[in-house]
Tab-separated table of C-alpha atoms and ligand atoms in Angstrom:
chain	number	residue	atom	x	y	z
A	2	MET	CA	-21.018	40.182	-20.206
A	3	SER	CA	-24.731	40.171	-20.802
A	4	ASN	CA	-26.677	41.934	-18.061
A	5	THR	CA	-30.150	41.547	-19.485
A	6	ASP	CA	-31.754	38.916	-17.277
A	7	THR	CA	-29.075	37.734	-14.867
A	8	ARG	CA	-31.374	38.468	-11.954
A	9	ASP	CA	-33.265	35.283	-12.435
A	10	HIS	CA	-30.105	33.247	-12.230
A	11	THR	CA	-28.485	35.113	-9.331
A	12	SER	CA	-27.763	32.961	-6.353
A	13	LEU	CA	-25.533	33.026	-3.318
A	14	ARG	CA	-22.542	30.736	-3.441
A	15	THR	CA	-20.616	29.098	-0.670
A	16	PRO	CA	-17.772	31.155	0.736
A	17	ILE	CA	-14.322	29.482	0.213
A	18	VAL	CA	-12.352	28.947	3.394
A	19	ALA	CA	-8.572	28.413	3.781
A	20	VAL	CA	-6.733	27.234	6.908
A	21	LEU	CA	-3.380	28.730	7.651
A	22	GLY	CA	-0.856	28.570	10.528
A	23	HIS	CA	2.517	27.400	11.790
A	24	VAL	CA	3.476	23.743	11.247
A	25	ASP	CA	2.096	21.379	13.876
A	26	HIS	CA	-0.289	23.904	15.262
A	27	GLY	CA	-3.213	21.717	14.135
A	28	LYS	CA	-4.385	22.852	10.643
A	29	THR	CA	-4.863	19.287	9.344
A	30	SER	CA	-6.445	18.112	12.614
A	31	LEU	CA	-8.897	20.939	12.584
A	32	LEU	CA	-9.950	20.208	9.009
A	33	ASP	CA	-10.299	16.516	9.904
A	34	LYS	CA	-12.377	17.333	12.908
A	35	ILE	CA	-14.704	19.540	10.894
A	36	ARG	CA	-15.028	16.867	8.179
A	37	GLY	CA	-15.539	14.181	10.801
A	38	SER	CA	-18.273	16.108	12.720
A	39	ALA	CA	-19.963	16.950	9.425
A	40	VAL	CA	-20.012	13.283	8.336
A	41	ILE	CA	-21.493	12.218	11.728
A	42	GLU	CA	-24.153	14.905	11.645
A	43	GLY	CA	-24.887	14.450	7.997
A	44	GLU	CA	-25.537	10.721	7.960
A	45	ALA	CA	-25.772	9.230	4.522
A	46	GLY	CA	-25.639	11.456	1.533
A	47	ALA	CA	-25.890	14.880	3.113
A	48	ILE	CA	-22.185	15.743	2.612
A	49	THR	CA	-21.380	16.478	-0.986
A	50	GLN	CA	-18.092	14.996	-2.095
A	51	HIS	CA	-15.695	17.443	-3.664
A	52	ILE	CA	-12.279	17.307	-5.208
A	53	GLY	CA	-9.735	19.093	-3.052
A	54	ALA	CA	-12.352	20.707	-0.824
A	55	THR	CA	-14.961	19.865	1.772
A	56	ALA	CA	-18.412	21.390	1.579
A	57	VAL	CA	-20.204	21.725	4.842
A	58	PRO	CA	-23.793	22.752	4.187
A	59	LEU	CA	-25.685	25.123	6.445
A	60	ASP	CA	-27.991	22.526	7.894
A	61	ILE	CA	-24.994	20.482	8.994
A	62	ILE	CA	-23.291	23.512	10.482
A	63	SER	CA	-26.524	24.226	12.368
A	64	SER	CA	-26.658	20.714	13.750
A	65	ILE	CA	-23.049	20.880	14.869
A	66	ALA	CA	-23.481	24.331	16.321
A	67	GLY	CA	-26.754	23.416	18.158
A	68	GLU	CA	-28.186	26.482	19.893
A	69	LEU	CA	-25.495	28.750	18.520
A	70	VAL	CA	-26.953	28.823	15.014
A	71	ASP	CA	-30.471	29.406	13.809
A	72	PRO	CA	-30.501	28.394	10.162
A	73	ASP	CA	-33.190	30.998	9.462
A	74	ASP	CA	-30.637	33.761	10.134
A	75	PHE	CA	-28.590	32.727	7.198
A	76	ASP	CA	-29.048	32.460	3.429
A	77	LEU	CA	-25.540	31.554	2.447
A	78	PRO	CA	-25.575	27.806	1.656
A	79	GLY	CA	-22.664	26.790	3.957
A	80	LEU	CA	-18.857	26.799	3.831
A	81	LEU	CA	-16.423	25.200	1.381
A	82	PHE	CA	-13.066	24.370	3.068
A	83	ILE	CA	-9.938	23.926	0.879
A	84	ASP	CA	-8.484	20.625	1.957
A	85	THR	CA	-4.825	21.591	1.519
A	86	PRO	CA	-3.905	23.831	4.473
A	87	GLY	CA	-0.907	26.077	4.688
A	88	HIS	CA	0.243	29.403	3.176
A	89	HIS	CA	1.885	27.905	0.176
A	90	SER	CA	-1.402	26.748	-1.240
A	91	PHE	CA	-2.994	30.006	-0.099
A	92	THR	CA	-0.584	32.094	-2.071
A	93	THR	CA	-0.634	29.932	-5.125
A	94	LEU	CA	-4.444	29.834	-5.317
A	95	ARG	CA	-5.780	33.063	-6.585
A	96	SER	CA	-8.846	34.362	-8.230
A	97	ARG	CA	-8.850	37.463	-10.439
A	98	GLY	CA	-5.683	38.682	-8.840
A	99	GLY	CA	-6.916	38.336	-5.254
A	100	ALA	CA	-6.937	35.284	-2.930
A	101	LEU	CA	-9.085	32.357	-3.984
A	102	ALA	CA	-10.123	31.979	-0.346
A	103	ASP	CA	-12.815	34.433	0.657
A	104	ILE	CA	-12.080	34.011	4.343
A	105	ALA	CA	-9.438	32.201	6.470
A	106	ILE	CA	-8.831	30.484	9.729
A	107	LEU	CA	-5.403	31.174	11.281
A	108	VAL	CA	-4.580	28.327	13.670
A	109	VAL	CA	-2.366	29.177	16.666
A	110	ASP	CA	-1.313	26.618	19.281
A	111	VAL	CA	-2.233	28.134	22.693
A	112	ASN	CA	0.833	26.759	24.261
A	113	ASP	CA	3.331	27.491	21.493
A	114	GLY	CA	1.859	30.938	20.708
A	115	PHE	CA	3.148	32.980	17.668
A	116	GLN	CA	5.806	31.320	15.570
A	117	PRO	CA	7.550	32.358	12.367
A	118	GLN	CA	4.944	30.875	10.077
A	119	THR	CA	2.203	32.499	12.110
A	120	LEU	CA	3.716	35.831	11.336
A	121	GLU	CA	4.188	34.960	7.615
A	122	ALA	CA	0.558	33.865	7.438
A	123	LEU	CA	-0.613	37.161	9.065
A	124	ASP	CA	1.473	39.064	6.568
A	125	ILE	CA	-0.151	37.228	3.616
A	126	LEU	CA	-3.605	37.788	5.047
A	127	LYS	CA	-2.883	41.392	5.531
A	128	ARG	CA	-1.559	41.842	1.978
A	129	SER	CA	-4.441	39.955	0.355
A	130	GLN	CA	-6.943	41.749	2.654
A	131	THR	CA	-8.564	38.453	3.445
A	132	PRO	CA	-10.893	38.546	6.483
A	133	PHE	CA	-9.883	35.911	9.073
A	134	ILE	CA	-10.466	34.646	12.563
A	135	VAL	CA	-7.934	33.009	14.832
A	136	ALA	CA	-8.508	29.508	16.114
A	137	ALA	CA	-6.573	29.290	19.405
A	138	ASN	CA	-6.041	25.522	19.238
A	139	LYS	CA	-5.200	22.735	21.643
A	140	ILE	CA	-7.061	24.118	24.655
A	141	ASP	CA	-7.339	20.517	25.905
A	142	THR	CA	-3.564	20.631	26.640
A	143	VAL	CA	-3.973	23.275	29.371
A	144	PRO	CA	-2.875	21.439	32.500
A	145	GLY	CA	-5.884	20.156	34.423
A	146	TRP	CA	-8.303	20.597	31.529
A	147	SER	CA	-11.515	18.585	31.801
A	148	VAL	CA	-12.743	17.516	28.361
A	149	ASN	CA	-16.326	18.053	27.208
A	150	GLU	CA	-16.291	16.562	23.726
A	151	ASP	CA	-17.694	18.714	20.927
A	152	SER	CA	-19.224	21.273	23.245
A	153	PRO	CA	-19.462	24.968	22.703
A	154	ILE	CA	-16.722	26.971	24.388
A	155	ASN	CA	-18.974	28.611	26.982
A	156	ASP	CA	-20.133	25.192	28.301
A	157	THR	CA	-16.657	23.751	28.590
A	158	TYR	CA	-15.342	26.921	30.144
A	159	GLU	CA	-17.906	26.723	32.887
A	160	ALA	CA	-16.930	23.131	33.543
A	161	GLN	CA	-13.238	24.109	34.308
A	162	THR	CA	-11.854	25.033	37.632
A	163	ASP	CA	-10.935	28.755	38.097
A	164	ARG	CA	-7.290	27.879	38.024
A	165	VAL	CA	-7.585	26.063	34.660
A	166	SER	CA	-9.710	28.719	32.975
A	167	SER	CA	-7.378	31.521	34.108
A	168	ARG	CA	-4.498	29.581	32.674
A	169	LEU	CA	-6.235	29.430	29.374
A	170	ASP	CA	-7.135	33.078	29.621
A	171	GLU	CA	-3.491	33.960	30.012
A	172	SER	CA	-2.536	32.165	26.879
A	173	LEU	CA	-5.396	33.700	24.961
A	174	TYR	CA	-4.481	37.210	26.048
A	175	GLU	CA	-0.923	36.605	24.961
A	176	ILE	CA	-2.214	35.738	21.493
A	177	ILE	CA	-4.413	38.854	21.540
A	178	GLY	CA	-1.318	40.873	22.503
A	179	ASN	CA	0.708	39.325	19.668
A	180	LEU	CA	-1.996	40.148	17.146
A	181	SER	CA	-2.013	43.723	18.420
A	182	ASP	CA	1.796	43.926	17.970
A	183	GLU	CA	1.186	43.052	14.326
A	184	GLY	CA	-1.382	45.808	13.953
A	185	PHE	CA	-4.554	43.787	14.320
A	186	SER	CA	-7.014	44.854	17.022
A	187	ALA	CA	-8.313	41.529	18.314
A	188	ASP	CA	-10.407	40.071	21.175
A	189	LEU	CA	-12.164	36.914	22.214
A	190	TYR	CA	-14.817	36.396	19.612
A	191	TRP	CA	-17.788	36.871	21.959
A	192	ARG	CA	-16.526	40.411	22.771
A	193	VAL	CA	-16.216	41.411	19.152
A	194	GLN	CA	-18.940	43.603	17.787
A	195	ASN	CA	-17.534	44.409	14.376
A	196	PHE	CA	-15.582	41.559	12.704
A	197	GLN	CA	-14.454	43.903	9.997
A	198	ARG	CA	-12.479	46.004	12.469
A	199	ASN	CA	-11.543	43.389	15.010
A	200	VAL	CA	-10.149	39.893	14.717
A	201	GLY	CA	-12.135	37.345	16.714
A	202	VAL	CA	-10.191	34.731	18.640
A	203	VAL	CA	-12.026	31.356	19.060
A	204	PRO	CA	-10.600	28.888	21.612
A	205	VAL	CA	-10.877	25.344	20.142
A	206	SER	CA	-9.541	21.806	20.347
A	207	ALA	CA	-9.140	20.030	17.071
A	208	MET	CA	-8.690	16.869	19.142
A	209	THR	CA	-11.843	17.031	21.353
A	210	GLY	CA	-14.008	19.250	19.179
A	211	GLU	CA	-14.524	21.772	21.985
A	212	GLY	CA	-15.145	25.204	20.459
A	213	VAL	CA	-15.694	23.817	16.979
A	214	PRO	CA	-19.462	24.721	17.161
A	215	ASP	CA	-18.300	28.346	17.908
A	216	LEU	CA	-15.723	28.331	15.124
A	217	LEU	CA	-18.264	27.333	12.488
A	218	THR	CA	-20.867	29.734	13.838
A	219	VAL	CA	-18.451	32.688	13.724
A	220	MET	CA	-17.277	31.811	10.163
A	221	MET	CA	-20.837	31.567	9.022
A	222	GLY	CA	-21.836	34.845	10.725
A	223	LEU	CA	-18.851	36.691	9.456
A	224	SER	CA	-19.566	35.548	5.878
A	225	GLN	CA	-23.214	36.334	6.033
A	226	ARG	CA	-22.745	39.755	7.509
A	227	TYR	CA	-19.847	41.074	5.490
A	228	MET	CA	-19.437	38.975	2.348
A	229	LYS	CA	-22.943	38.354	1.159
A	230	GLU	CA	-22.689	40.742	-1.811
A	231	GLU	CA	-19.468	39.188	-3.024
A	232	MET	CA	-21.131	35.777	-2.885
A	233	GLU	CA	-23.849	36.808	-5.391
A	234	ILE	CA	-23.096	35.021	-8.646
A	235	ASP	CA	-24.803	34.250	-11.899
A	236	VAL	CA	-25.200	30.493	-11.354
A	237	ALA	CA	-26.023	29.840	-15.044
A	238	GLY	CA	-23.045	31.860	-16.278
A	239	PRO	CA	-19.854	30.454	-17.767
A	240	GLY	CA	-17.710	28.885	-14.975
A	241	VAL	CA	-14.578	30.585	-13.604
A	242	GLY	CA	-12.112	28.736	-11.411
A	243	THR	CA	-8.566	28.107	-10.336
A	244	VAL	CA	-6.417	24.952	-10.827
A	245	LEU	CA	-5.552	23.302	-7.521
A	246	GLU	CA	-3.519	20.507	-8.945
A	247	VAL	CA	-2.598	18.836	-12.166
A	248	LYS	CA	-2.771	15.020	-11.835
A	249	GLU	CA	-2.320	11.951	-13.993
A	250	GLU	CA	-5.422	9.789	-13.479
A	251	LYS	CA	-5.678	6.159	-14.655
A	252	GLY	CA	-8.000	5.980	-17.650
A	253	PHE	CA	-8.173	9.765	-18.078
A	254	GLY	CA	-4.587	10.885	-18.712
A	255	LYS	CA	-3.659	14.360	-17.307
A	256	THR	CA	-6.553	15.950	-15.364
A	257	VAL	CA	-6.976	19.244	-13.536
A	258	ASP	CA	-8.500	19.490	-10.066
A	259	ILE	CA	-10.154	22.896	-9.885
A	260	VAL	CA	-12.056	25.064	-7.501
A	261	LEU	CA	-14.927	26.789	-9.267
A	262	TYR	CA	-15.832	30.131	-7.748
A	263	ASP	CA	-18.254	31.550	-10.279
A	264	GLY	CA	-20.799	30.223	-12.769
A	265	THR	CA	-21.148	26.607	-13.895
A	266	ILE	CA	-19.059	24.135	-15.818
A	267	ARG	CA	-20.736	21.535	-18.075
A	268	GLU	CA	-19.725	18.332	-19.749
A	269	ASP	CA	-19.850	19.886	-23.226
A	270	ASP	CA	-17.962	23.165	-22.410
A	271	THR	CA	-14.954	24.529	-24.112
A	272	LEU	CA	-12.365	25.684	-21.559
A	273	VAL	CA	-9.369	28.008	-21.503
A	274	VAL	CA	-6.840	26.893	-18.883
A	275	GLY	CA	-3.656	28.737	-17.908
A	276	GLY	CA	-0.516	26.878	-19.089
A	277	GLN	CA	3.192	27.125	-18.551
A	278	ASN	CA	3.584	28.787	-21.922
A	279	ASP	CA	0.264	29.795	-23.576
A	280	PRO	CA	-3.292	29.482	-22.531
A	281	ILE	CA	-4.650	26.020	-23.342
A	282	VAL	CA	-7.869	25.716	-25.289
A	283	THR	CA	-9.630	22.372	-24.724
A	284	GLU	CA	-12.942	20.568	-24.474
A	285	VAL	CA	-14.239	18.984	-21.293
A	286	ARG	CA	-14.165	15.188	-21.676
A	287	ALA	CA	-15.519	14.354	-18.222
A	288	LEU	CA	-16.378	16.090	-14.990
A	289	LEU	CA	-15.456	13.825	-12.086
A	290	GLN	CA	-16.435	13.758	-8.447
A	291	PRO	CA	-15.186	11.286	-5.872
A	292	ARG	CA	-17.600	8.445	-5.354
A	293	PRO	CA	-19.077	8.234	-1.836
A	294	LEU	CA	-16.778	6.067	0.226
A	295	ALA	CA	-19.389	3.273	0.607
A	296	GLU	CA	-19.775	2.865	-3.140
A	297	ILE	CA	-16.168	2.684	-4.170
A	298	ARG	CA	-15.684	-0.291	-6.414
A	299	THR	CA	-12.502	-1.289	-8.162
A	300	GLU	CA	-13.247	0.182	-11.561
A	301	SER	CA	-13.211	3.847	-10.713
A	302	ARG	CA	-12.908	6.108	-7.723
A	303	PHE	CA	-14.924	8.649	-9.585
A	304	GLU	CA	-18.351	9.319	-10.821
A	305	ASN	CA	-19.331	11.452	-13.815
A	306	VAL	CA	-21.500	14.489	-13.442
A	307	ASP	CA	-23.077	16.609	-16.162
A	308	GLU	CA	-22.652	19.969	-14.504
A	309	VAL	CA	-21.308	21.720	-11.337
A	310	GLY	CA	-22.076	25.156	-9.994
A	311	ALA	CA	-19.859	27.351	-7.867
A	312	ALA	CA	-18.458	27.082	-5.274
A	313	ALA	CA	-17.228	23.569	-5.796
A	314	GLY	CA	-14.145	21.399	-6.190
A	315	ILE	CA	-14.209	19.206	-9.343
A	316	LYS	CA	-11.829	17.116	-11.421
A	317	VAL	CA	-11.797	17.883	-15.159
A	318	ALA	CA	-10.580	15.394	-17.671
A	319	ALA	CA	-9.690	16.980	-21.010
A	320	PRO	CA	-7.088	16.675	-23.716
A	321	GLU	CA	-3.984	18.871	-23.897
A	322	LEU	CA	-3.611	19.449	-20.153
A	323	GLU	CA	0.098	18.490	-20.045
A	324	ASP	CA	1.196	22.109	-19.573
A	325	ALA	CA	-1.535	23.156	-17.131
A	326	MET	CA	-0.238	24.758	-13.906
A	327	ALA	CA	-1.441	24.747	-10.291
A	328	GLY	CA	-2.734	28.217	-9.450
A	329	ALA	CA	-3.628	29.007	-13.079
A	330	PRO	CA	-7.027	30.336	-14.057
A	331	VAL	CA	-9.723	28.292	-15.729
A	332	ARG	CA	-12.615	29.801	-17.753
A	333	VAL	CA	-15.534	28.354	-19.582
A	334	VAL	CA	-16.043	29.883	-23.027
A	335	ARG	CA	-19.766	28.931	-23.587
A	336	ASP	CA	-21.392	31.599	-25.844
A	337	ARG	CA	-18.526	34.177	-25.693
A	338	SER	CA	-15.790	34.705	-28.180
A	339	LEU	CA	-12.816	32.433	-27.714
A	340	ASP	CA	-10.409	35.355	-28.281
A	341	GLU	CA	-11.983	37.382	-25.476
A	342	VAL	CA	-11.693	34.487	-22.966
A	343	VAL	CA	-8.107	33.712	-24.040
A	344	GLY	CA	-7.376	37.401	-23.454
A	345	GLU	CA	-8.830	37.200	-19.957
A	346	VAL	CA	-6.740	34.170	-19.086
A	347	GLU	CA	-3.605	35.841	-20.505
A	348	ALA	CA	-4.218	38.893	-18.424
A	349	GLU	CA	-4.651	36.828	-15.265
A	350	LEU	CA	-1.496	34.855	-16.011
A	351	ALA	CA	0.432	38.090	-16.389
A	352	ASP	CA	-0.819	39.320	-12.978
A	353	ILE	CA	0.289	36.000	-11.337
A	354	ALA	CA	3.777	36.385	-12.909
A	355	VAL	CA	4.102	39.944	-11.527
A	356	ASP	CA	3.032	38.878	-8.016
A	357	THR	CA	5.363	35.898	-8.059
A	358	ALA	CA	8.313	38.087	-9.057
A	359	GLU	CA	7.429	40.594	-6.288
A	360	GLU	CA	7.277	37.802	-3.693
A	361	GLY	CA	10.463	36.063	-4.919
B	467	GDP	P1	-0.428	20.926	11.026
B	467	GDP	O1	0.992	20.781	10.724
B	467	GDP	O2	-0.755	22.401	11.421
B	467	GDP	O3	-1.426	20.410	9.974
B	467	GDP	O4	-0.734	20.161	12.397
B	467	GDP	P2	-1.445	18.723	12.663
B	467	GDP	O5	-2.875	18.836	12.495
B	467	GDP	O6	-0.710	17.736	11.850
B	467	GDP	O7	-1.179	18.558	14.217
B	467	GDP	C1	0.139	18.416	14.758
B	467	GDP	C2	0.083	17.574	15.997
B	467	GDP	O8	-0.727	18.213	17.020
B	467	GDP	C3	-0.573	16.260	15.769
B	467	GDP	O9	0.158	15.271	16.530
B	467	GDP	C4	-1.995	16.421	16.324
B	467	GDP	O10	-2.563	15.163	16.762
B	467	GDP	C5	-1.748	17.403	17.423
B	467	GDP	N1	-2.967	18.178	17.681
B	467	GDP	C6	-3.604	19.007	16.734
B	467	GDP	N2	-4.670	19.609	17.322
B	467	GDP	C7	-4.671	19.257	18.654
B	467	GDP	C8	-5.494	19.605	19.756
B	467	GDP	O11	-6.459	20.402	19.655
B	467	GDP	N3	-5.153	19.027	20.960
B	467	GDP	C9	-4.132	18.165	21.146
B	467	GDP	N4	-3.910	17.615	22.316
B	467	GDP	N5	-3.310	17.842	20.079
B	467	GDP	C10	-3.576	18.316	18.869
């Protein structure tokens, strides 16, 4: 790696966020709600379309969060949510031996509490040392709840009767107790001083949007405070990413959907992609992003771009991708030696194989 003048190209990338939790606790609904709120706030064009991920820029977060967020307090550009929730995708998606996600949201249904997959998710988060917060979801199902759409938790709490808010408190303290049984010191997020030591619990409703402003604010604050250094990347450097999915695409043959977490990928780049047998060496034929919904015509759902920078989700069309694997590394060669890059990809693939054997 050349360290001569990287300073000029250094920039802060978007943290990558994963959503985990027991089935039916509301992972998909929460992602839908965040996407929906972002689209409403963003009006035309402000939301960048990604493959396999949703980018929520800082200005949108601050309009959703209202008074909770002052955009001047942040210099990270926003949050990138991986669209496929669940711990299967979390464990398959890695970066340099660690988790691809920089930060996670563990969704727990306030009524249903801890369930087997909640415990599994916690175990995975612990092992991968991924910072996370808990979204205590479905607060609107507390009997007697009075809904205040999209409002911050404090406002909606104040609008509840004492009986309703103490019912919610009971469920929240049960979740805090369960976290403590698993070795995590946790508290309601507004009581947490140090999010590195304590897990913040954010009451939310993926249905009504209550608490979603708080959730985005806490995620943003946590990333800014504790992950800023890890988010510093050389934007002009050769791209590094992970394959989300290998897909046949009409007119393009086999393509890979990737999440790029470092550098850039360009239309004329040579790539090394992890394969089922050996690393695949190939040339980018097209970089594809979804067309904005309003512009979809019959000919193609995608539009070509010349270049993308981390963090981003992008579809790559290239020859020889038949053996590419979900979870495998992708690296741009650019001005480095091909052997060196193939060696890096081989080493990462070997790591993945060891981890998979340990888990199995
Ligand atoms: P996932 O399996 O974790 O992705 O869960 P889903 O997002 O599919 O949600 C499971 C069910 O719970 C669906 O019927 C949702 O409509 C419902 N649900 C999710 N979040 C909420 C919520 O905040 N309040 C209510 N009342 N229902 C919810």
